[in-house]
Amino acid sequence: MKQLSLRTVFVVSAVVLILITGGAVGYLTTLNATIAVTSVTAALHREVSAQVVSHLRAFLDRPQHLLEQNGRLITAGIVDTDDQAALQTLFLEQVAVPSAATSLYFGNTRGGLAGAGHEGDRRTFYTTGTRGFTAGPFQKIEASHDGTRGEVVAALPGYDARERPWFKDALTRDNGAWNGLYVLFTRQDLALPASRAVRDHDGRLIGVLGVDLFVSSLSGFLADLHTRTVGVTYIMEPSGLLVASSTGERPFQVDATGTPTDRLSAADSALPEVAESARQILAGTLSNGAEPDPSASGSGMAVPRVGRATVAGEAHVVGVTPYEDPRGLSWLIATVVPVAAHQAPVVPANVRTLILTALAVAAIAIVATVLIRRALAPLAEVADAATAVGRGDLPRTLPERGTDEIGALARTFNEMVARLRAAQAQQQRQVSELADAENRFRSLFQNAEVAICNEDLSGVMATLEQWRAEGIQDLRAHLQADPDRLQDLAARVRVIETNPATMKLLDLDPDTPTVPNIADHFVATTWDRFIDKVCALWNAEPQFRLESRIRTARGNERTVLFSMPVPRTLAQARIVPVSMVDLTERNASEEALARKNEELERSNAELESFAHVAAHDLREPLRTIASYATLLRRRTQDRLTDEEAEFVAYINQGVARMDALISDLLDFARVGRSDKARSAVALAGIVTDAIADLRPAIDAAGAEITVAEDLPTVFGHADELLRVFINILGNAVKYRRPDQPLRVEIGGERMPDTTSCGVPMCQVFVRDNGIGLPPGEGQEDRIFRLFQRLHPQDAFGGGTGIGLAICKKAIEHHGGRIWAESPGETQGCTIRFTLPMA
């Protein structure tokens, strides 16, 4: 066979390569356009499904909320369930409000019924009920929305609400239940009933509330949804019965007289798109397996399944989204879009792209042929130089002749050789730097103060994978029941390398050539910690960190904090760095600190006792000073000058203020010193006593105090809590605004969480409309400090500045905390504090 010339080989190869490249470009362009269409179609399905699901949630949640609201009214006793007329009036008012609800009703435990509704236009209303509000004759009576009754529309000789499906279904679901769809006998719509059981506070059944919805509004919503988008959307039950459709098709069948006969199956729809897609959805025969759309994952809604269906010879994309309501409702949302609707604009663009690609390929092939013919001449020289460089002759270069392509090639070749030389030198430097880095790492590993050892856990992980294949699920229970397997796992932990800090921690000879077996240093409790480590591998936790006791080679037990990254693969498990931090001395320091805290508490108790005694003893000389100052003023009042009388008055005022300070200091010292045991204290009674104690000041200020009826019962000292409320209410009366009447509100509630000791807590608040606190100055904290006043001594009636400090000490003595909140000056203040529940 004749050998082709190099020129022919290059030209033919170049042309073939250009043709392949051009064809690939054209194909990829067309493919990208098709993928874009597919993405747009999938996005349309997701958007339509999301809008339908969102509308369904709102549509179905509103009647359930209405049932829940009415249930709370009945449970609270606001609505009398024995008054049939009152119930009918209430339901008439509610169905008159625009919503999806068309009728509301209540069935009692005697089988009686009370209800009201409208015929779908909110112009024709009616009431329903049984005679005597018990099981018996049933009547449907015309009514206006204001409750005026008219003629009897329909009647039944016997009706027992307890036998109705909506009543029975509600008893099986505490949070409400959906009942089966049914066709109204008026033939105007499909109704969806919902019901909810109503119980008293002791759990006894009071009755069942029910509501009916007209489903036709769903069809209207679906039709509006497709006013701007092509395709059809419909909702059907998993059984295939049609619920609603954007085509407006009635979801039930009627006979020649117009009387409803049965529900309409989606597969029997008059619209081919609905009928054919429903049949394939129910049969599970959609093309592409009707797999979920992965691009919609993580959207917070059910992921649509997307597939293809052929309707009347035309391809359609079908998206199916399940909708589930935990109260017993399960529907399928299907969207059918013709493929041609999105692909039609793409076809002309694809044709133009292919034509332009073919023209570009032809032009490139001609140019390439000419260039190859001119470039082949100096290729031999380039080949020789490349061969030399390939042999390692890096100094070899090409002469740079001219500025044409060959000259550029020569320069490029020379630059490449220069870069190769630079890369070779850089590689040598990197090898040297890598060796230096390895040496530095080795030095850090050896000189680290933290004990570190590298363990090979691949044997442990291989064993765990084998056990998982054997069907073991509860690994912890399995290891606790089989100590032999646990010890076998420990034997599979192989210590590869340790640093000197590890040898020192384990009291091992640092010069020994052997690495330690970590299981040899276990104590009895360490085996449980080892089980935790194995379970971390089993559960693929990101990090293992745990304290444990170990025994050193000299028999000393130490507390060590183990930490390691948990490997995910066998390759990662072959070298796992495990750090060990000795916590023995730290734990000993913590124990010493605990003892110091106990000593400090005793010292504080002695200091409080000293303050109490000192304050008590200070009152005696003050009484003496006050008595003699008073006698001096009485005996010499006719002989004293005005200035001398003022001096005596200053003495009396100072003594009175000092006595008030000592009295408050005694009150402060008495907090927490009560000999009485704590007991259950009803805050309602404490607040009543505090108001009675402050009644003269409250009446003088014209204050209005509102107290919540549900104040909690707490565990504490009644006298200390009384002092808290007296001080807080006294401050509210004292620091009121002169330009408006004082309003004080007192309330409280149980807190959702508990303290660290597991004690349930409540929060109490006292809110006023007084002078408030300036923001951003830290006065919310200062007012609770001892002898702290935010105003001059003679402002707002004076005071010692110790009242809120007493409150703070009393609340903290009860295990709670107290704080202040204020929006700003002249905007009132709220004092909040927490107390343990009884």
Tab-separated table of C-alpha atoms in Angstrom, residues 286-580:
chain	number	residue	atom	x	y	z
A	286	LEU	CA	-45.379	7.274	32.224
A	287	SER	CA	-42.180	7.230	30.144
A	288	ASN	CA	-38.851	7.830	31.929
A	289	GLY	CA	-40.263	6.025	34.899
A	290	ALA	CA	-41.994	9.168	36.223
A	291	GLU	CA	-39.011	9.798	38.487
A	292	PRO	CA	-38.950	12.804	40.875
A	293	ASP	CA	-37.353	15.928	39.458
A	294	PRO	CA	-33.993	16.201	41.283
A	295	SER	CA	-33.681	19.936	40.659
A	296	ALA	CA	-36.706	20.528	42.888
A	297	SER	CA	-35.262	18.811	45.944
A	298	GLY	CA	-34.914	20.949	49.034
A	299	SER	CA	-37.745	23.291	48.005
A	300	GLY	CA	-39.823	22.578	51.106
A	301	MET	CA	-42.695	20.920	49.157
A	302	ALA	CA	-43.389	17.513	47.720
A	303	VAL	CA	-41.086	16.854	44.730
A	304	PRO	CA	-42.964	16.513	41.424
A	305	ARG	CA	-42.575	13.356	39.364
A	306	VAL	CA	-42.043	14.241	35.718
A	307	GLY	CA	-42.685	11.953	32.761
A	308	ARG	CA	-44.006	11.960	29.209
A	309	ALA	CA	-47.340	10.907	27.808
A	310	THR	CA	-48.672	10.772	24.260
A	311	VAL	CA	-52.132	12.282	23.733
A	312	ALA	CA	-53.720	12.116	20.277
A	313	GLY	CA	-50.295	11.438	18.750
A	314	GLU	CA	-48.708	14.523	20.374
A	315	ALA	CA	-46.047	14.355	23.097
A	316	HIS	CA	-46.895	15.958	26.441
A	317	VAL	CA	-44.856	16.446	29.612
A	318	VAL	CA	-46.746	15.326	32.724
A	319	GLY	CA	-45.793	16.452	36.249
A	320	VAL	CA	-47.372	14.734	39.261
A	321	THR	CA	-47.101	16.176	42.799
A	322	PRO	CA	-48.588	14.327	45.790
A	323	TYR	CA	-50.381	16.467	48.387
A	324	GLU	CA	-50.865	14.969	51.820
A	325	ASP	CA	-52.791	16.412	54.789
A	326	PRO	CA	-52.255	14.556	58.085
A	327	ARG	CA	-55.942	14.933	58.859
A	328	GLY	CA	-56.839	12.268	56.329
A	329	LEU	CA	-56.590	13.906	52.908
A	330	SER	CA	-54.475	12.573	50.015
A	331	TRP	CA	-54.593	14.111	46.505
A	332	LEU	CA	-52.481	14.109	43.340
A	333	ILE	CA	-51.779	17.367	41.458
A	334	ALA	CA	-51.108	16.766	37.748
A	335	THR	CA	-49.921	19.315	35.180
A	336	VAL	CA	-49.981	18.395	31.459
A	337	VAL	CA	-48.034	20.600	29.022
A	338	PRO	CA	-47.567	19.911	25.264
A	339	VAL	CA	-43.910	19.551	24.354
A	340	ALA	CA	-44.402	21.434	21.078
A	341	ALA	CA	-45.480	24.567	22.933
A	342	HIS	CA	-41.932	25.043	24.196
A	343	GLN	CA	-39.957	23.396	21.400
A	344	ALA	CA	-41.515	25.269	18.454
A	345	PRO	CA	-39.470	28.491	18.892
A	346	VAL	CA	-36.257	26.456	19.174
A	347	VAL	CA	-36.441	24.573	15.827
A	348	PRO	CA	-35.704	27.559	13.490
A	349	ALA	CA	-32.832	28.621	15.754
A	350	ASN	CA	-31.370	25.099	15.607
A	351	VAL	CA	-31.572	25.103	11.773
A	352	ARG	CA	-29.804	28.463	11.556
A	353	THR	CA	-27.144	27.236	13.979
A	354	LEU	CA	-26.473	24.103	11.911
A	355	ILE	CA	-26.195	26.104	8.641
A	356	LEU	CA	-23.796	28.637	10.171
A	357	THR	CA	-21.765	25.815	11.713
A	358	ALA	CA	-21.440	24.064	8.314
A	359	LEU	CA	-20.314	27.271	6.616
A	360	ALA	CA	-17.778	27.932	9.382
A	361	VAL	CA	-16.427	24.371	9.108
A	362	ALA	CA	-15.958	24.693	5.337
A	363	ALA	CA	-14.133	28.011	5.688
A	364	ILE	CA	-11.903	26.700	8.451
A	365	ALA	CA	-11.050	23.578	6.397
A	366	ILE	CA	-9.930	25.691	3.406
A	367	VAL	CA	-7.840	28.006	5.556
A	368	ALA	CA	-6.342	25.066	7.455
A	369	THR	CA	-5.310	23.359	4.209
A	370	VAL	CA	-3.467	26.446	2.993
A	371	LEU	CA	-1.768	27.014	6.343
A	372	ILE	CA	-0.670	23.395	6.611
A	373	ARG	CA	0.895	23.463	3.174
A	374	ARG	CA	2.983	26.517	4.161
A	375	ALA	CA	3.804	25.272	7.636
A	376	LEU	CA	5.055	21.778	6.748
A	377	ALA	CA	8.361	22.935	5.317
A	378	PRO	CA	10.037	23.962	8.579
A	379	LEU	CA	8.372	21.148	10.598
A	380	ALA	CA	11.408	18.901	10.242
A	381	GLU	CA	13.517	21.453	12.060
A	382	VAL	CA	10.895	21.728	14.773
A	383	ALA	CA	10.728	17.925	15.024
A	384	ASP	CA	14.490	17.664	15.457
A	385	ALA	CA	14.509	20.312	18.153
A	386	ALA	CA	11.540	18.652	19.935
A	387	THR	CA	13.318	15.269	19.785
A	388	ALA	CA	16.422	16.805	21.332
A	389	VAL	CA	14.434	18.424	24.081
A	390	GLY	CA	12.641	15.142	24.677
A	391	ARG	CA	16.030	13.500	25.244
A	392	GLY	CA	16.797	16.108	27.903
A	393	ASP	CA	18.740	18.559	25.780
A	394	LEU	CA	16.979	21.578	27.320
A	395	PRO	CA	19.553	24.141	26.045
A	396	ARG	CA	18.445	23.270	22.441
A	397	THR	CA	16.471	26.110	20.805
A	398	LEU	CA	15.086	27.100	17.379
A	399	PRO	CA	16.237	30.097	15.314
A	400	GLU	CA	13.584	32.815	15.388
A	401	ARG	CA	13.191	33.809	11.722
A	402	GLY	CA	10.637	36.396	10.712
A	403	THR	CA	7.354	37.353	12.288
A	404	ASP	CA	5.145	34.765	10.613
A	405	GLU	CA	3.605	31.698	12.234
A	406	ILE	CA	6.836	29.705	11.983
A	407	GLY	CA	8.697	32.509	13.726
A	408	ALA	CA	5.989	32.618	16.365
A	409	LEU	CA	6.225	28.842	16.687
A	410	ALA	CA	9.966	29.103	17.131
A	411	ARG	CA	9.571	31.746	19.796
A	412	THR	CA	6.866	29.746	21.483
A	413	PHE	CA	9.033	26.646	21.333
A	414	ASN	CA	11.939	28.546	22.847
A	415	GLU	CA	9.671	29.971	25.550
A	416	MET	CA	8.393	26.450	26.229
A	417	VAL	CA	11.951	25.178	26.603
A	418	ALA	CA	12.693	28.081	28.959
A	419	ARG	CA	9.595	27.253	30.987
A	420	LEU	CA	10.610	23.604	31.067
A	421	ARG	CA	13.969	24.599	32.426
A	422	ALA	CA	12.258	26.842	35.002
A	423	ALA	CA	9.751	24.083	35.841
A	424	GLN	CA	12.556	21.594	36.302
A	425	ALA	CA	14.312	23.967	38.666
A	426	GLN	CA	11.020	24.671	40.500
A	427	GLN	CA	10.318	20.944	40.794
A	428	GLN	CA	13.706	20.458	42.368
A	429	ARG	CA	12.986	23.297	44.797
A	430	GLN	CA	9.528	21.841	45.620
A	431	VAL	CA	11.037	18.423	46.304
A	432	SER	CA	13.504	20.104	48.610
A	433	GLU	CA	10.748	22.154	50.302
A	434	LEU	CA	8.548	19.042	50.671
A	435	ALA	CA	11.402	17.279	52.405
A	436	ASP	CA	11.873	20.314	54.669
A	437	ALA	CA	8.115	20.426	55.448
A	438	GLU	CA	8.121	16.730	56.295
A	439	ASN	CA	11.070	17.296	58.600
A	440	ARG	CA	9.310	20.251	60.259
A	441	PHE	CA	6.126	18.202	60.719
A	442	ARG	CA	8.162	15.393	62.196
A	443	SER	CA	9.844	17.891	64.514
A	444	LEU	CA	6.485	19.345	65.599
A	445	PHE	CA	5.080	15.867	66.154
A	446	GLN	CA	8.052	14.836	68.257
A	447	ASN	CA	8.296	18.097	70.229
A	448	ALA	CA	4.564	18.717	70.795
A	449	GLU	CA	3.581	19.080	74.452
A	450	VAL	CA	0.245	17.384	73.728
A	451	ALA	CA	0.313	13.607	73.613
A	452	ILE	CA	-0.380	12.448	70.033
A	453	CYS	CA	-0.376	8.980	68.574
A	454	ASN	CA	-1.285	7.753	65.102
A	455	GLU	CA	-3.640	4.795	65.147
A	456	ASP	CA	-4.587	2.359	62.397
A	457	LEU	CA	-8.354	1.803	62.725
A	458	SER	CA	-8.829	0.079	59.372
A	459	GLY	CA	-9.151	-3.343	61.060
A	460	VAL	CA	-11.860	-1.988	63.367
A	461	MET	CA	-13.782	-0.407	60.465
A	462	ALA	CA	-13.559	-3.586	58.381
A	463	THR	CA	-14.985	-5.590	61.292
A	464	LEU	CA	-17.808	-3.051	61.771
A	465	GLU	CA	-18.736	-3.250	58.093
A	466	GLN	CA	-18.848	-7.040	58.382
A	467	TRP	CA	-21.145	-6.798	61.411
A	468	ARG	CA	-23.370	-4.295	59.620
A	469	ALA	CA	-23.706	-6.788	56.738
A	470	GLU	CA	-24.682	-9.455	59.306
A	471	GLY	CA	-27.666	-7.304	60.307
A	472	ILE	CA	-26.449	-5.902	63.636
A	473	GLN	CA	-28.315	-2.672	64.375
A	474	ASP	CA	-27.772	-1.771	68.056
A	475	LEU	CA	-23.961	-1.908	68.238
A	476	ARG	CA	-23.742	-0.658	71.827
A	477	ALA	CA	-26.055	-3.355	73.159
A	478	HIS	CA	-24.238	-5.959	71.069
A	479	LEU	CA	-20.810	-5.042	72.505
A	480	GLN	CA	-22.110	-4.798	76.058
A	481	ALA	CA	-23.584	-8.281	75.738
A	482	ASP	CA	-20.435	-9.812	74.197
A	483	PRO	CA	-17.212	-8.682	76.014
A	484	ASP	CA	-15.107	-11.043	73.879
A	485	ARG	CA	-15.993	-9.170	70.702
A	486	LEU	CA	-15.277	-5.867	72.448
A	487	GLN	CA	-11.785	-7.058	73.438
A	488	ASP	CA	-11.231	-8.354	69.899
A	489	LEU	CA	-12.043	-4.886	68.542
A	490	ALA	CA	-9.600	-3.297	71.007
A	491	ALA	CA	-6.899	-5.699	69.827
A	492	ARG	CA	-7.510	-4.519	66.236
A	493	VAL	CA	-6.534	-0.928	67.167
A	494	ARG	CA	-2.903	-0.695	66.063
A	495	VAL	CA	-0.777	2.163	67.319
A	496	ILE	CA	1.577	3.137	64.485
A	497	GLU	CA	3.570	5.911	66.087
A	498	THR	CA	3.656	7.974	69.288
A	499	ASN	CA	5.393	11.187	70.227
A	500	PRO	CA	7.457	11.592	73.426
A	501	ALA	CA	4.559	13.375	75.163
A	502	THR	CA	2.501	10.188	74.787
A	503	MET	CA	5.263	8.048	76.269
A	504	LYS	CA	5.556	10.517	79.153
A	505	LEU	CA	1.800	10.508	79.754
A	506	LEU	CA	1.774	6.686	79.897
A	507	ASP	CA	4.956	6.565	82.039
A	508	LEU	CA	6.718	4.554	79.345
A	509	ASP	CA	10.420	4.511	78.571
A	510	PRO	CA	10.876	7.027	75.699
A	511	ASP	CA	13.840	5.016	74.387
A	512	THR	CA	11.877	1.789	73.916
A	513	PRO	CA	11.579	0.892	70.211
A	514	THR	CA	8.099	-0.643	70.571
A	515	VAL	CA	4.825	1.303	70.445
A	516	PRO	CA	2.307	0.815	73.257
A	517	ASN	CA	-0.867	-1.220	73.053
A	518	ILE	CA	-3.480	1.301	74.141
A	519	ALA	CA	-5.809	-1.401	75.532
A	520	ASP	CA	-3.137	-2.344	78.093
A	521	HIS	CA	-3.765	1.004	79.783
A	522	PHE	CA	-7.565	0.618	80.100
A	523	VAL	CA	-9.274	0.602	83.497
A	524	ALA	CA	-12.760	-0.788	84.087
A	525	THR	CA	-14.534	2.433	83.102
A	526	THR	CA	-12.369	2.916	79.989
A	527	TRP	CA	-14.106	0.024	78.222
A	528	ASP	CA	-17.410	1.980	78.237
A	529	ARG	CA	-15.589	4.974	76.706
A	530	PHE	CA	-14.047	2.655	74.087
A	531	ILE	CA	-17.584	1.538	73.193
A	532	ASP	CA	-18.429	5.247	72.665
A	533	LYS	CA	-15.428	5.538	70.327
A	534	VAL	CA	-16.502	2.487	68.316
A	535	CYS	CA	-20.076	3.824	68.118
A	536	ALA	CA	-18.690	7.119	66.766
A	537	LEU	CA	-17.064	5.105	63.938
A	538	TRP	CA	-20.285	3.135	63.455
A	539	ASN	CA	-22.431	6.293	63.202
A	540	ALA	CA	-19.832	8.234	61.123
A	541	GLU	CA	-19.815	11.160	63.545
A	542	PRO	CA	-17.649	14.107	62.437
A	543	GLN	CA	-15.560	14.245	65.625
A	544	PHE	CA	-14.937	12.068	68.680
A	545	ARG	CA	-14.147	13.867	71.933
A	546	LEU	CA	-14.524	12.292	75.367
A	547	GLU	CA	-12.939	12.173	78.843
A	548	SER	CA	-11.802	8.824	80.236
A	549	ARG	CA	-9.626	7.289	82.908
A	550	ILE	CA	-6.452	5.380	82.002
A	551	ARG	CA	-3.741	3.583	83.943
A	552	THR	CA	-0.080	4.402	83.282
A	553	ALA	CA	2.733	1.881	83.186
A	554	ARG	CA	3.479	2.741	86.826
A	555	GLY	CA	-0.073	2.020	87.941
A	556	ASN	CA	-1.204	5.643	88.308
A	557	GLU	CA	-4.712	6.523	87.109
A	558	ARG	CA	-5.133	9.750	85.179
A	559	THR	CA	-8.070	11.564	83.566
A	560	VAL	CA	-7.444	12.130	79.848
A	561	LEU	CA	-9.421	13.980	77.158
A	562	PHE	CA	-9.322	11.893	73.948
A	563	SER	CA	-9.985	13.670	70.634
A	564	MET	CA	-9.774	12.457	67.038
A	565	PRO	CA	-11.373	13.038	63.626
A	566	VAL	CA	-13.687	10.164	62.728
A	567	PRO	CA	-12.578	8.521	59.447
A	568	ARG	CA	-15.216	7.812	56.809
A	569	THR	CA	-13.275	5.356	54.615
A	570	LEU	CA	-10.788	2.538	55.097
A	571	ALA	CA	-8.094	4.679	53.481
A	572	GLN	CA	-8.661	7.442	56.010
A	573	ALA	CA	-8.739	4.927	58.856
A	574	ARG	CA	-5.184	3.691	58.196
A	575	ILE	CA	-3.660	6.774	59.884
A	576	VAL	CA	-5.862	8.540	62.455
A	577	PRO	CA	-4.222	11.128	64.754
A	578	VAL	CA	-5.475	10.800	68.339
A	579	SER	CA	-4.642	13.557	70.823
A	580	MET	CA	-4.658	12.977	74.583
